[in-house]
Coordinates of C-alpha atoms and ligand atoms in Angstrom, one line a residue:
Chain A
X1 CA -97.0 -26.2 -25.0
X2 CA -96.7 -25.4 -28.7
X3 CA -93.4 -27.2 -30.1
X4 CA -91.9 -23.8 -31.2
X5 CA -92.4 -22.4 -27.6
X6 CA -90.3 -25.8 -26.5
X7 CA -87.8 -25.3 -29.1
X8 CA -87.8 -21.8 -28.4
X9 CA -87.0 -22.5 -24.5
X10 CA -84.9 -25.2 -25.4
X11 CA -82.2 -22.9 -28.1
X12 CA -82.7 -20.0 -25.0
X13 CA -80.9 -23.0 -23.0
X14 CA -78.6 -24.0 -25.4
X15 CA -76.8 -20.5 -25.4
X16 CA -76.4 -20.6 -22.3
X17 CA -74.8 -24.2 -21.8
X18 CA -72.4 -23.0 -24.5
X19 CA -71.6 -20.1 -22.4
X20 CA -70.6 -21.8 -19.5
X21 CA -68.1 -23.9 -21.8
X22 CA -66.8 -21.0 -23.4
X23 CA -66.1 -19.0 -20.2
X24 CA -65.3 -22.3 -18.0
X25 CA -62.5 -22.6 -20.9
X26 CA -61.3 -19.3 -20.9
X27 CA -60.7 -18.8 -17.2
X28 CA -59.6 -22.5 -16.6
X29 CA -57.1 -23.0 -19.4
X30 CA -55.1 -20.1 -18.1
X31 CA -55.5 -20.4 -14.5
X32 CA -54.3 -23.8 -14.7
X33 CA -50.6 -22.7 -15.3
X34 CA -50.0 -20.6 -12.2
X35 CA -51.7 -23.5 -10.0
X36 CA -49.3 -25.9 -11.8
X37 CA -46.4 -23.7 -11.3
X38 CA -47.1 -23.5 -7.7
X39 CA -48.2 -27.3 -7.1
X40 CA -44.5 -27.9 -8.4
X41 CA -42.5 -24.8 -6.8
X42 CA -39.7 -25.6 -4.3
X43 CA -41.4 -23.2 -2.0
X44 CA -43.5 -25.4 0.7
X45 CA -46.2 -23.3 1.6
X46 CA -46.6 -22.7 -1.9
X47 CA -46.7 -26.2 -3.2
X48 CA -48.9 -27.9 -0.2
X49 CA -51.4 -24.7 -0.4
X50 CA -51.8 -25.9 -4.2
X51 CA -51.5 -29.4 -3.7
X52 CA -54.5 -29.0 -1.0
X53 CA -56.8 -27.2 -3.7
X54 CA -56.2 -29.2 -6.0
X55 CA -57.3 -32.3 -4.4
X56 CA -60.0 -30.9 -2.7
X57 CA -61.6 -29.5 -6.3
X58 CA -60.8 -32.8 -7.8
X59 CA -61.9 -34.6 -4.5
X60 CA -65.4 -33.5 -4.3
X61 CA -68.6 -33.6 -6.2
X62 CA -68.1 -30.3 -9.0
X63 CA -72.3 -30.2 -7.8
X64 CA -71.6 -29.6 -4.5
X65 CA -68.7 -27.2 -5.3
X66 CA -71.4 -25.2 -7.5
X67 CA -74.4 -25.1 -4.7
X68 CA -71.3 -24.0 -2.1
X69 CA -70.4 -21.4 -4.1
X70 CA -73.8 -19.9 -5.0
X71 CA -75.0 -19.7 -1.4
X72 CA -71.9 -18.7 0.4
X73 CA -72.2 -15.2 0.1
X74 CA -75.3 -15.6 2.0
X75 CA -74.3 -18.6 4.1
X76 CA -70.9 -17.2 4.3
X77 CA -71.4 -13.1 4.5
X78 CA -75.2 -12.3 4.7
X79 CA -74.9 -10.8 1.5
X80 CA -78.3 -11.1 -0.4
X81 CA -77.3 -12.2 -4.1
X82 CA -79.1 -11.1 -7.5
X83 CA -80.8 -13.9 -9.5
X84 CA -78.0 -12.9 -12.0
X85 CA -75.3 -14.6 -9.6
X86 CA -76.2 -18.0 -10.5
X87 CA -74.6 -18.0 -13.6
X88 CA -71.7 -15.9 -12.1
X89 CA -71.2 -18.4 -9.4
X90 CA -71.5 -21.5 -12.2
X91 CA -68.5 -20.0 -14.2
X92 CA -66.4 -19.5 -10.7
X93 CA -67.4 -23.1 -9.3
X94 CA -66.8 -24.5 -13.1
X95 CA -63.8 -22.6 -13.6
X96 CA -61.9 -23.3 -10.4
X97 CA -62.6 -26.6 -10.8
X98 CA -61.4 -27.1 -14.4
X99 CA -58.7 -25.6 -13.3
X100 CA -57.5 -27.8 -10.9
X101 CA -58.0 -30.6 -13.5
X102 CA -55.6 -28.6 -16.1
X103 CA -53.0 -27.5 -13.6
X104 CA -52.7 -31.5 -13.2
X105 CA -52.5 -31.9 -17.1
X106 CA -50.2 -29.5 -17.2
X107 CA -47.8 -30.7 -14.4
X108 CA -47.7 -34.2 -16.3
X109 CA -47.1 -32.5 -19.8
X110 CA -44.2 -30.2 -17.7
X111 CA -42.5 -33.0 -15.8
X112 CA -42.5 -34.9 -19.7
X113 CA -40.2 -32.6 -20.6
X114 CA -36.8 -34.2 -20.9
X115 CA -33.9 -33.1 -18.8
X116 CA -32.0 -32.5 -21.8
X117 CA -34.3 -29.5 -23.3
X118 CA -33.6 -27.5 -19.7
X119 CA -30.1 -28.5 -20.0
X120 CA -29.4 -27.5 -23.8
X121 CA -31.1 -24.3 -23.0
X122 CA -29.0 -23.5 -20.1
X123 CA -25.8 -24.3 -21.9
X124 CA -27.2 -21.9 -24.7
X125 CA -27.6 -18.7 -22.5
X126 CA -31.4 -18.8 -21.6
X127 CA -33.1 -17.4 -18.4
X128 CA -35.0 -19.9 -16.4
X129 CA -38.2 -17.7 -17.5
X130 CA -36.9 -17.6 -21.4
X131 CA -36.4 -21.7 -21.0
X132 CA -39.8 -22.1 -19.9
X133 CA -41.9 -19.7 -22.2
X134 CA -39.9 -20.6 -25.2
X135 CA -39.2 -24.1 -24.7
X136 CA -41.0 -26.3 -22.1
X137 CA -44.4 -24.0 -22.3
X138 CA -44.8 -25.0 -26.5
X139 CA -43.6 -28.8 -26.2
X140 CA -46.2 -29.0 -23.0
X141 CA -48.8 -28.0 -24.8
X142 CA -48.6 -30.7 -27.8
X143 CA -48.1 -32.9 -25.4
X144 CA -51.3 -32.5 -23.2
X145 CA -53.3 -31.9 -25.9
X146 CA -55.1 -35.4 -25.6
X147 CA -55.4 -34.9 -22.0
X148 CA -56.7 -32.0 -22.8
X149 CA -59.5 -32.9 -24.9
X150 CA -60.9 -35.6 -23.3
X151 CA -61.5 -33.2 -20.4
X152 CA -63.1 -30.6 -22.5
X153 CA -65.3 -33.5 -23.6
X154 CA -66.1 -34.2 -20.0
X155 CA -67.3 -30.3 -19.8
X156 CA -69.5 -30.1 -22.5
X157 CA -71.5 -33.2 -20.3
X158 CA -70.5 -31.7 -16.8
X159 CA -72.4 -28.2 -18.0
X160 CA -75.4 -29.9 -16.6
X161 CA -74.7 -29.8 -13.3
X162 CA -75.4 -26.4 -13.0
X163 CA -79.1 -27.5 -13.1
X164 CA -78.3 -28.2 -9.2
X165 CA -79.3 -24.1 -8.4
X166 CA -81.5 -23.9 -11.6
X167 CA -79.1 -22.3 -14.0
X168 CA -81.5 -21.6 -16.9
X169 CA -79.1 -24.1 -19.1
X170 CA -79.9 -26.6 -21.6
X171 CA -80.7 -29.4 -19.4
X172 CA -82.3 -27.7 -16.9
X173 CA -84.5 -26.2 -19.2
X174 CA -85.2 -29.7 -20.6
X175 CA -86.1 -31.2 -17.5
X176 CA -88.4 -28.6 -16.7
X177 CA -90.6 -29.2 -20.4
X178 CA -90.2 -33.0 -20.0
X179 CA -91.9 -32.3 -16.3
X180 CA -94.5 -30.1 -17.6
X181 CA -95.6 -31.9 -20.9
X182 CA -95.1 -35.0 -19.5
X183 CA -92.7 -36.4 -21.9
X184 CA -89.4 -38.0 -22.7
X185 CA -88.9 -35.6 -25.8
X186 CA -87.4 -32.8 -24.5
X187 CA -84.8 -34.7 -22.9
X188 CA -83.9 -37.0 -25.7
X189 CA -83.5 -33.0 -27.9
X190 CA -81.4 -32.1 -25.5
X191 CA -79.4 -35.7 -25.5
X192 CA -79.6 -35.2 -29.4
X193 CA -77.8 -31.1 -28.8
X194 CA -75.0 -32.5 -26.3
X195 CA -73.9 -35.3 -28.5
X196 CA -73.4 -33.1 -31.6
X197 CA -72.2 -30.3 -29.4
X198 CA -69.5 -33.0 -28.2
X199 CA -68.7 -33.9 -31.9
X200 CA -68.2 -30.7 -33.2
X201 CA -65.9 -30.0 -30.0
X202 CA -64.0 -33.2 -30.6
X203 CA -63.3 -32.0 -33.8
X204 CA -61.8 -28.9 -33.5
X205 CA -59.2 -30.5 -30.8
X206 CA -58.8 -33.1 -33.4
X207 CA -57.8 -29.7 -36.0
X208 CA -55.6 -28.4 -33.0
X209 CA -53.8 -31.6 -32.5
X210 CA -53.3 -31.9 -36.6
X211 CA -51.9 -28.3 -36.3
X212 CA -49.1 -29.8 -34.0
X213 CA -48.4 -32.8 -36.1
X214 CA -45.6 -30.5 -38.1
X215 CA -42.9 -31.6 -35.2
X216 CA -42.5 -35.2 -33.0
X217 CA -41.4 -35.2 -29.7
Chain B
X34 CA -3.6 -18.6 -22.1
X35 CA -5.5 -21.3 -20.7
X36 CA -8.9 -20.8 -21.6
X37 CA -10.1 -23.3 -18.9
X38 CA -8.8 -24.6 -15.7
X39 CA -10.4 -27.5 -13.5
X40 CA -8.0 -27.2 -10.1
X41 CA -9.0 -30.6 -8.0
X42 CA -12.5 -30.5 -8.8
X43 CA -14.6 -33.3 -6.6
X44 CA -17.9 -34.3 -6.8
X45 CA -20.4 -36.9 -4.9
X46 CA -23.2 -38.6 -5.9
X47 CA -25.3 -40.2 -3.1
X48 CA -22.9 -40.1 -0.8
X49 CA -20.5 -41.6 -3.0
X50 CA -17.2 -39.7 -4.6
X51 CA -17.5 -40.1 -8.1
X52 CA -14.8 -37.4 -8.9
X53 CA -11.9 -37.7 -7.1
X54 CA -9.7 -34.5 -7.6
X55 CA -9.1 -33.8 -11.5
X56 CA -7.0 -30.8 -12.4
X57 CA -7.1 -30.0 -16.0
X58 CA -6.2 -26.8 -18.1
X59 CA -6.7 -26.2 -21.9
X60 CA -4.5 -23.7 -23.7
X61 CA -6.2 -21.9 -26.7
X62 CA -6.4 -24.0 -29.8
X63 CA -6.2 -27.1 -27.8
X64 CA -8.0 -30.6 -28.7
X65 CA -8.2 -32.6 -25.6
X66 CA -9.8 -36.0 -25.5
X67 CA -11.1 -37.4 -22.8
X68 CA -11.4 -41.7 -22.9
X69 CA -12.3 -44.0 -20.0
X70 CA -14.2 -47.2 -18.9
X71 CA -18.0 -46.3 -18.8
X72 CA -18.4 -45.2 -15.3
X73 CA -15.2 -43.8 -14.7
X74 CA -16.6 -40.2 -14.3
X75 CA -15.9 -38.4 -17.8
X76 CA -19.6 -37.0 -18.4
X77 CA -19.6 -35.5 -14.8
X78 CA -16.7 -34.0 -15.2
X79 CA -17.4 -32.5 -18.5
X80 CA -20.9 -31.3 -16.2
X81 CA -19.4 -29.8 -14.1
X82 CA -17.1 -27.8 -16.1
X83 CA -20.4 -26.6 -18.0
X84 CA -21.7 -25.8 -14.7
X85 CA -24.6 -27.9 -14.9
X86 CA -23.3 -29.8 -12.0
X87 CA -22.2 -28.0 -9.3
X88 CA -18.7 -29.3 -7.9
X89 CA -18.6 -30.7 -4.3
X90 CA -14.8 -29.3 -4.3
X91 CA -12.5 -27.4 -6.5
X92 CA -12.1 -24.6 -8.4
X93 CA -12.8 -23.7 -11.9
X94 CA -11.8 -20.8 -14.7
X95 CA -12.4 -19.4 -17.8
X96 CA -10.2 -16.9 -19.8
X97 CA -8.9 -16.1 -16.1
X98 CA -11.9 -15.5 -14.7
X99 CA -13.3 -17.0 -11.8
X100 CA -16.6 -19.2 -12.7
X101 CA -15.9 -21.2 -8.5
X102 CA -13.3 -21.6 -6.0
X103 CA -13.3 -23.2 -2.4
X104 CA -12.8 -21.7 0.3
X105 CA -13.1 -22.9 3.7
X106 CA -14.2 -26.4 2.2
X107 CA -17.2 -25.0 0.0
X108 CA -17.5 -24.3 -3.2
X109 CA -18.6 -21.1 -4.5
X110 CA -20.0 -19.8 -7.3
X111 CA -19.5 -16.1 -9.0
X112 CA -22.6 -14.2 -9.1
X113 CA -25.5 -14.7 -11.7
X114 CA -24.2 -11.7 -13.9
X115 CA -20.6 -12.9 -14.0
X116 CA -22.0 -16.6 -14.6
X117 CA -23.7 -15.7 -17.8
X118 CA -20.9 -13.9 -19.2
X119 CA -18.7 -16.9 -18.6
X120 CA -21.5 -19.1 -19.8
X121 CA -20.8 -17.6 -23.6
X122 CA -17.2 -18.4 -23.3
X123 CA -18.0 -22.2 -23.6
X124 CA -20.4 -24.1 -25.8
X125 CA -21.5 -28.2 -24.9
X126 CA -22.8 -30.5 -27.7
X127 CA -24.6 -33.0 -26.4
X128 CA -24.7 -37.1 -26.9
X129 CA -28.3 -37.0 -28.0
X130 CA -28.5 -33.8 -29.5
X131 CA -31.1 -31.4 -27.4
X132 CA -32.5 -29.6 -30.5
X133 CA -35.4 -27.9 -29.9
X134 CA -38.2 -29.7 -31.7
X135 CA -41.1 -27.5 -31.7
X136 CA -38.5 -25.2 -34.1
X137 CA -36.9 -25.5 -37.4
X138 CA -33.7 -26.2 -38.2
X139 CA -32.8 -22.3 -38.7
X140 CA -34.5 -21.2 -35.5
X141 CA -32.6 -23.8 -33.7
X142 CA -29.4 -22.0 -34.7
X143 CA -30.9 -18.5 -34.7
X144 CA -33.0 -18.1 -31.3
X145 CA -30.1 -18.6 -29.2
X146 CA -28.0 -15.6 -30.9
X147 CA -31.3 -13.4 -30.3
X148 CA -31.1 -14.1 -26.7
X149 CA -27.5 -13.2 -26.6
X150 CA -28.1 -9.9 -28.1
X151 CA -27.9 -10.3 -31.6
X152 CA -30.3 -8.5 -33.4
X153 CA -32.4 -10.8 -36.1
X154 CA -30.7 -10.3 -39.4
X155 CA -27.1 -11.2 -38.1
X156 CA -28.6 -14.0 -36.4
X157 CA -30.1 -15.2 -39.7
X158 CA -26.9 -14.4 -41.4
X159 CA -24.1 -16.2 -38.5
X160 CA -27.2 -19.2 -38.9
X161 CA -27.1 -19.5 -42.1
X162 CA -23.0 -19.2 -42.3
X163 CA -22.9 -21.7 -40.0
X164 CA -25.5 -24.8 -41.5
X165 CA -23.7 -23.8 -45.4
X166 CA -20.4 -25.2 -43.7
X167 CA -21.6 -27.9 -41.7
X168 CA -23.4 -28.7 -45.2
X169 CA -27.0 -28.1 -43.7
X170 CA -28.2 -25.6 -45.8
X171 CA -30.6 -27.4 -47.4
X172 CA -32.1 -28.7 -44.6
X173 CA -33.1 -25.1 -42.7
X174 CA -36.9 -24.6 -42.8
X175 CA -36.9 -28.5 -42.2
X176 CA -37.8 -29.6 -38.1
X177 CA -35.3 -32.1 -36.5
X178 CA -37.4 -35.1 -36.5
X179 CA -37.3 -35.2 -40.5
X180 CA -33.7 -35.3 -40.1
X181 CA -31.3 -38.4 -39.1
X182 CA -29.3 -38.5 -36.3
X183 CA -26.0 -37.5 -38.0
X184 CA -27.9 -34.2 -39.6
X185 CA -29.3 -33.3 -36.0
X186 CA -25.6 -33.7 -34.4
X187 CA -24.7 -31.5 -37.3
X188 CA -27.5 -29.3 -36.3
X189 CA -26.8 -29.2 -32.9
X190 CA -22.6 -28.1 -33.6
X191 CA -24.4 -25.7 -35.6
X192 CA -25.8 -24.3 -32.9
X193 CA -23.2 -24.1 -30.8
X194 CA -21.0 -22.6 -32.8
X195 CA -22.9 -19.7 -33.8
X196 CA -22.2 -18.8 -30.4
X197 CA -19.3 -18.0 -31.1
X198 CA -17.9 -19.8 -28.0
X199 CA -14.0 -19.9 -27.3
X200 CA -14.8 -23.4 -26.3
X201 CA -16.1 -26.5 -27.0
X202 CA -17.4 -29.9 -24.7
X203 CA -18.1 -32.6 -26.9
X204 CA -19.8 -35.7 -24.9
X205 CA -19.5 -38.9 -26.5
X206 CA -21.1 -36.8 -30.2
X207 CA -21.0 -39.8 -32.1
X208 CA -22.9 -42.2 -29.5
X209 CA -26.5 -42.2 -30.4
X210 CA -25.6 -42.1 -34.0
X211 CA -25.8 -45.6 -36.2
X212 CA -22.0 -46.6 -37.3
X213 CA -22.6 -45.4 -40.5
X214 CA -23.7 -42.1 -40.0
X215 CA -20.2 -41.1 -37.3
X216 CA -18.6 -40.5 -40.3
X217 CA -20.0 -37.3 -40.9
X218 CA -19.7 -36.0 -37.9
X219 CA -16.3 -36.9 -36.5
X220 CA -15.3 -35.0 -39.9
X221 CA -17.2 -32.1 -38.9
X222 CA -15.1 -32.3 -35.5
X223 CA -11.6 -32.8 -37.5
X224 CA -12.6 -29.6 -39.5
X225 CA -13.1 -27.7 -36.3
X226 CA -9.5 -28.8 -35.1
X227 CA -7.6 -27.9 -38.6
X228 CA -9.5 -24.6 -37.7
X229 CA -7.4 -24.8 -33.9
X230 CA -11.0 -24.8 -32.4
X231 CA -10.4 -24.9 -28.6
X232 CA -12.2 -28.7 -27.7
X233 CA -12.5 -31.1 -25.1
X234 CA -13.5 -34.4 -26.2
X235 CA -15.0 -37.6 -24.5
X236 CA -15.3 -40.3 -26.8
X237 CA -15.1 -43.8 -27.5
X238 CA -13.8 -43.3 -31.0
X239 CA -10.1 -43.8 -30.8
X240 CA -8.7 -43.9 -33.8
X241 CA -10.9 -40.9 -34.1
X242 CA -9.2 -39.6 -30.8
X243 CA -5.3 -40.5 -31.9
X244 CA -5.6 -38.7 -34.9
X245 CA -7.5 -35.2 -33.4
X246 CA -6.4 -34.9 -30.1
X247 CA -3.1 -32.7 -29.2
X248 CA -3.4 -34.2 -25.7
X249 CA -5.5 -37.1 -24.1
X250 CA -6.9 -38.0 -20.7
X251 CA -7.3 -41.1 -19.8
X252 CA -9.7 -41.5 -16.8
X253 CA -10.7 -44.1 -14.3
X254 CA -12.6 -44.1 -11.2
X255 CA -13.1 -40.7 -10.5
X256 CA -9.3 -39.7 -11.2
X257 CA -7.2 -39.1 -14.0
X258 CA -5.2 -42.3 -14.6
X259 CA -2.5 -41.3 -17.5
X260 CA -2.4 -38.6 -19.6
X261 CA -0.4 -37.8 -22.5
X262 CA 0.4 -37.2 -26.3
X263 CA -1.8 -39.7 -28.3
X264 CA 1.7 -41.6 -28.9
X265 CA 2.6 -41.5 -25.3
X266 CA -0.8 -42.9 -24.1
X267 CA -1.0 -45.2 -27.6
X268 CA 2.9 -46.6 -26.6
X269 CA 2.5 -46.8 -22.8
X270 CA 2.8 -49.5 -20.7
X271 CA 0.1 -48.9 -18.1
X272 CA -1.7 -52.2 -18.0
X273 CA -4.9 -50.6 -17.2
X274 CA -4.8 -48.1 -20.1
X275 CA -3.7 -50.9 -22.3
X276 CA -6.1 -53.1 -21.7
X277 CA -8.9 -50.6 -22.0
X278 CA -7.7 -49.5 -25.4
X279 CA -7.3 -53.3 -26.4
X280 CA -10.6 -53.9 -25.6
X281 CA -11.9 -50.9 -27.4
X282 CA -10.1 -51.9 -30.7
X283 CA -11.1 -55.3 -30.4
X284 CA -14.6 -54.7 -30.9
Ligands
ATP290 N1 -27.2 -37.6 -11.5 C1 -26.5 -38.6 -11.0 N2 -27.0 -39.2 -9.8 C2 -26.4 -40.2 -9.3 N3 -25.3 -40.8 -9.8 C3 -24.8 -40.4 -10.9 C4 -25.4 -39.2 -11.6 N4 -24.7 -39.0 -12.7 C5 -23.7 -39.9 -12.8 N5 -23.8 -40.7 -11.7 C6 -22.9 -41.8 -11.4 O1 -21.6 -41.4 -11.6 C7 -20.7 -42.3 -12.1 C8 -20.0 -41.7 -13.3 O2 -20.9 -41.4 -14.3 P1 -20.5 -40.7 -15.7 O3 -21.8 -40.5 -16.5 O4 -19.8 -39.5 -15.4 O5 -19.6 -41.8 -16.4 P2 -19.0 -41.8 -17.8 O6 -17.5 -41.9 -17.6 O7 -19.5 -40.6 -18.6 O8 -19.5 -43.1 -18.4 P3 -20.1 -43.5 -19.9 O9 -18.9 -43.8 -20.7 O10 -20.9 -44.7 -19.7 O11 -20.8 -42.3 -20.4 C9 -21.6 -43.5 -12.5 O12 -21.4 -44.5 -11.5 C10 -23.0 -42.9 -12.4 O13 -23.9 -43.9 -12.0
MG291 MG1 -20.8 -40.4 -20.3

């Protein structure tokens, strides 16, 4: 295989690994917060049902969670599935999982909160939801910032597990050249592309976390 | 008119009666200090006046209207509506402050008179009235940790007062703050009383307290134990009371 059609192959597979970050991130972040919200609620059902998921995603191999997911609706329903669904049913197995992960973050960063911050806004005329949006939501975030990026860290590495149902990523992609040709070299490129992908990542939560430094805790 | 009134108010922690019945009222323009042994109850009563403890017992009032009374052994509470327009009667400052962090000074003293209906500009301008006279102004676009502990008390009356409440709890303000920096605050406080501010003090501060207070309460064990002008408390013979102040002006 010419080296262009290997780097070719290989930058078809880096899109896609940077995908699955991108939208793992975008569904997780947010998702997170009602699952945290819930995990803590007074209301039983609620926070057992949460408590349940959430051990359960962070309980069990994220592989297996990805090969359940991608052969349920057959397994499951009978329903035959378009090759397109793999990389649907990556970002849902990714995604749920991550979340699970940031609702914990976030119940830490939430339960940081002093007593005092509830209490001043109280005193001061807010609304539980206005005390929450305005006050503990910002001061949560700085605080799980750290949390926060070591787990996006984790994610840029964890993106290869969708190789489990052949997700035409970056590593499965890889794997397959290093078969065929017979070499290590496609493997160590694609150590080479998740190393910087991680540095450029921690970077910009490195920026974020500067952006915050304008207040202390 | 009494612009609050505590009738027998009780409360339990754990079982365990920490506030024994305390009846107090406060006329408008009243400054009330409340002193005790460490322990004694002060801060829960104080939290339960400000409704962020509920009372096991007893009724409470502001400007006449009913915040809880008891009935049939339980206390209960008006409604949520009637609750927050009490709520803007009274304002609390806290021991260690409670600024909001994540905002400046300004939006500190502004954000809470947007929630209350104020539209931005008079919130800027009350905001602004209010850091110029606590001698702030300087300081607005600045975030409380840049500021000491004295400023942030400062802050934190700031805020409060641009309330506009008819009230004010004070608990223990000068606590956190290093020795040399009470200064500036307890003369913030003395303003507010030349002013006839409504207040109800607990402090440790008592030459602070003689020299402010129209009335004082002295408090022990969950009840109140004397109270009095600051000359009948200062010149009574209560052994309890006198120790306690003896050891306070000892150290
Ligand atoms: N949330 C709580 N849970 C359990 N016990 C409490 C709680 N708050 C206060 N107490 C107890 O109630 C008693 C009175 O406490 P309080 O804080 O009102 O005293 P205080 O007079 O303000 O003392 P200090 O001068 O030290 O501030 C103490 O024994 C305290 O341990
Ligand atoms: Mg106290």
């Amino acid at each position: 295989m010419p080296l262009n059609v290997v780097l070719e192959k290989l930058m078809g597979g880096m899109g896609v690994t940077v995908s699955i970050f991108l939208l793992t991130l975008l569904f997780s972040i947010p998702l997170g917060l009602p699952l945290s919200l819930a995990r803590m609620s007074k209301n039983k059902v609620l926070s057992v049902i949460s408590g349940i998921y959430i051990s359960v995603m962070r309980g069990t191999p994220l592989m297996l969670q990805i090969i359940v997911i991608y052969f349920l609706p057959f397994y499951g329903f009978g329903i035959n599935v378009t090759s397109g669904y793999r990389f649907v049913a990556v970002i849902i197995a990714f995604s749920l999982n991550y979340a699970a992960y940031f609702a914990e973050i976030y119940r830490s960063g939430i339960q940081s909160i002093p007593k005092g911050q509830y209490e001043a806004a109280q005193i001061l005329g807010y609304s539980r939801v206005q005390t929450f949006i305005r006050i503990v939501m910002p001061q949560m975030f700085k605080r799980v910032l750290p949390a926060m990026t070591n787990e996006i860290i984790t994610l840029v590495k964890d993106t290869s597990l969708s190789f489990a149902i052949a997700t035409a990523e970056m590593f499965t992609m890889a794997k397959q050249i290093a078969a065929k040709e017979a070499s290590l070299a496609p493997l160590m490129a694609a150590g080479v592309f998740y190393y910087v992908f991680n540095l450029l990542v921690a970077h910009v939560c490195k920026r974020v976390e500067k952006h915050y430094d304008y207040y202390r805790i | 008119m009494e612009l609050v009134k505590i009738e027998n108010c009780r409360k339990n922690f754990d079982g365990e009666e920490i506030l024994k019945g305390i009846s107090l009222s406060v006329k408008e323009g009243e400054v009330v200090s409340v002193i005790g042994p460490s322990g004694s109850g002060k801060s829960t009563l104080l939290r339960c006046a400000c409704m962020l403890e509920t009372m096991d017992g007893g009724s409470l009032y502001y400007a006449g209207k009913q915040a809880a009374h008891e009935e049939n052994g339980r206390v209960s509470y008006a409604s949520g509506a009637e609750l927050k327009e009490i709520r803007k009667t009274f304002g609390l400052v806290f021991q260690n402050f409670n600024l909001f962090p994540h905002y400046s000074v300004l939006k500190n003293v502004t954000e809470p008179q947007i929630i209350a209906g104020r539209s931005k500009e008079e919130a800027d301008k009350k905001a602004k009235e209010c850091l110029e006279k606590l001698g702030l102004i300087d300081k607005i676009s600045g975030y409380p940790c840049q500021l000491s502990g004295g400023q942030q008390q400062r802050v934190s009356i700031a805020r409060a007062l641009a309330l506009e409440p008819k009230v004010l709890f004070f608990d223990e303000p000068t606590s956190a703050l290093d020795p040399e920096l009470t200064g500036e605050v307890l003369k913030v406080i003395r303003d507010l009383a030349a002013l006839h501010m409504t207040m109800i003090i607990v402090t440790h501060e008592m030459n602070f307290a003689k020299e402010v207070s129209d009335r004082m309460i002295f408090m022990e064990k969950g009840v109140i134990r004397a109270e009095g002008s600051p000359e009948e408390l200062f010149g009574s013979d209560d052994e309890r009371l006198r120790s306690f102040m003896g050891k306070l002006n000892g150290n």
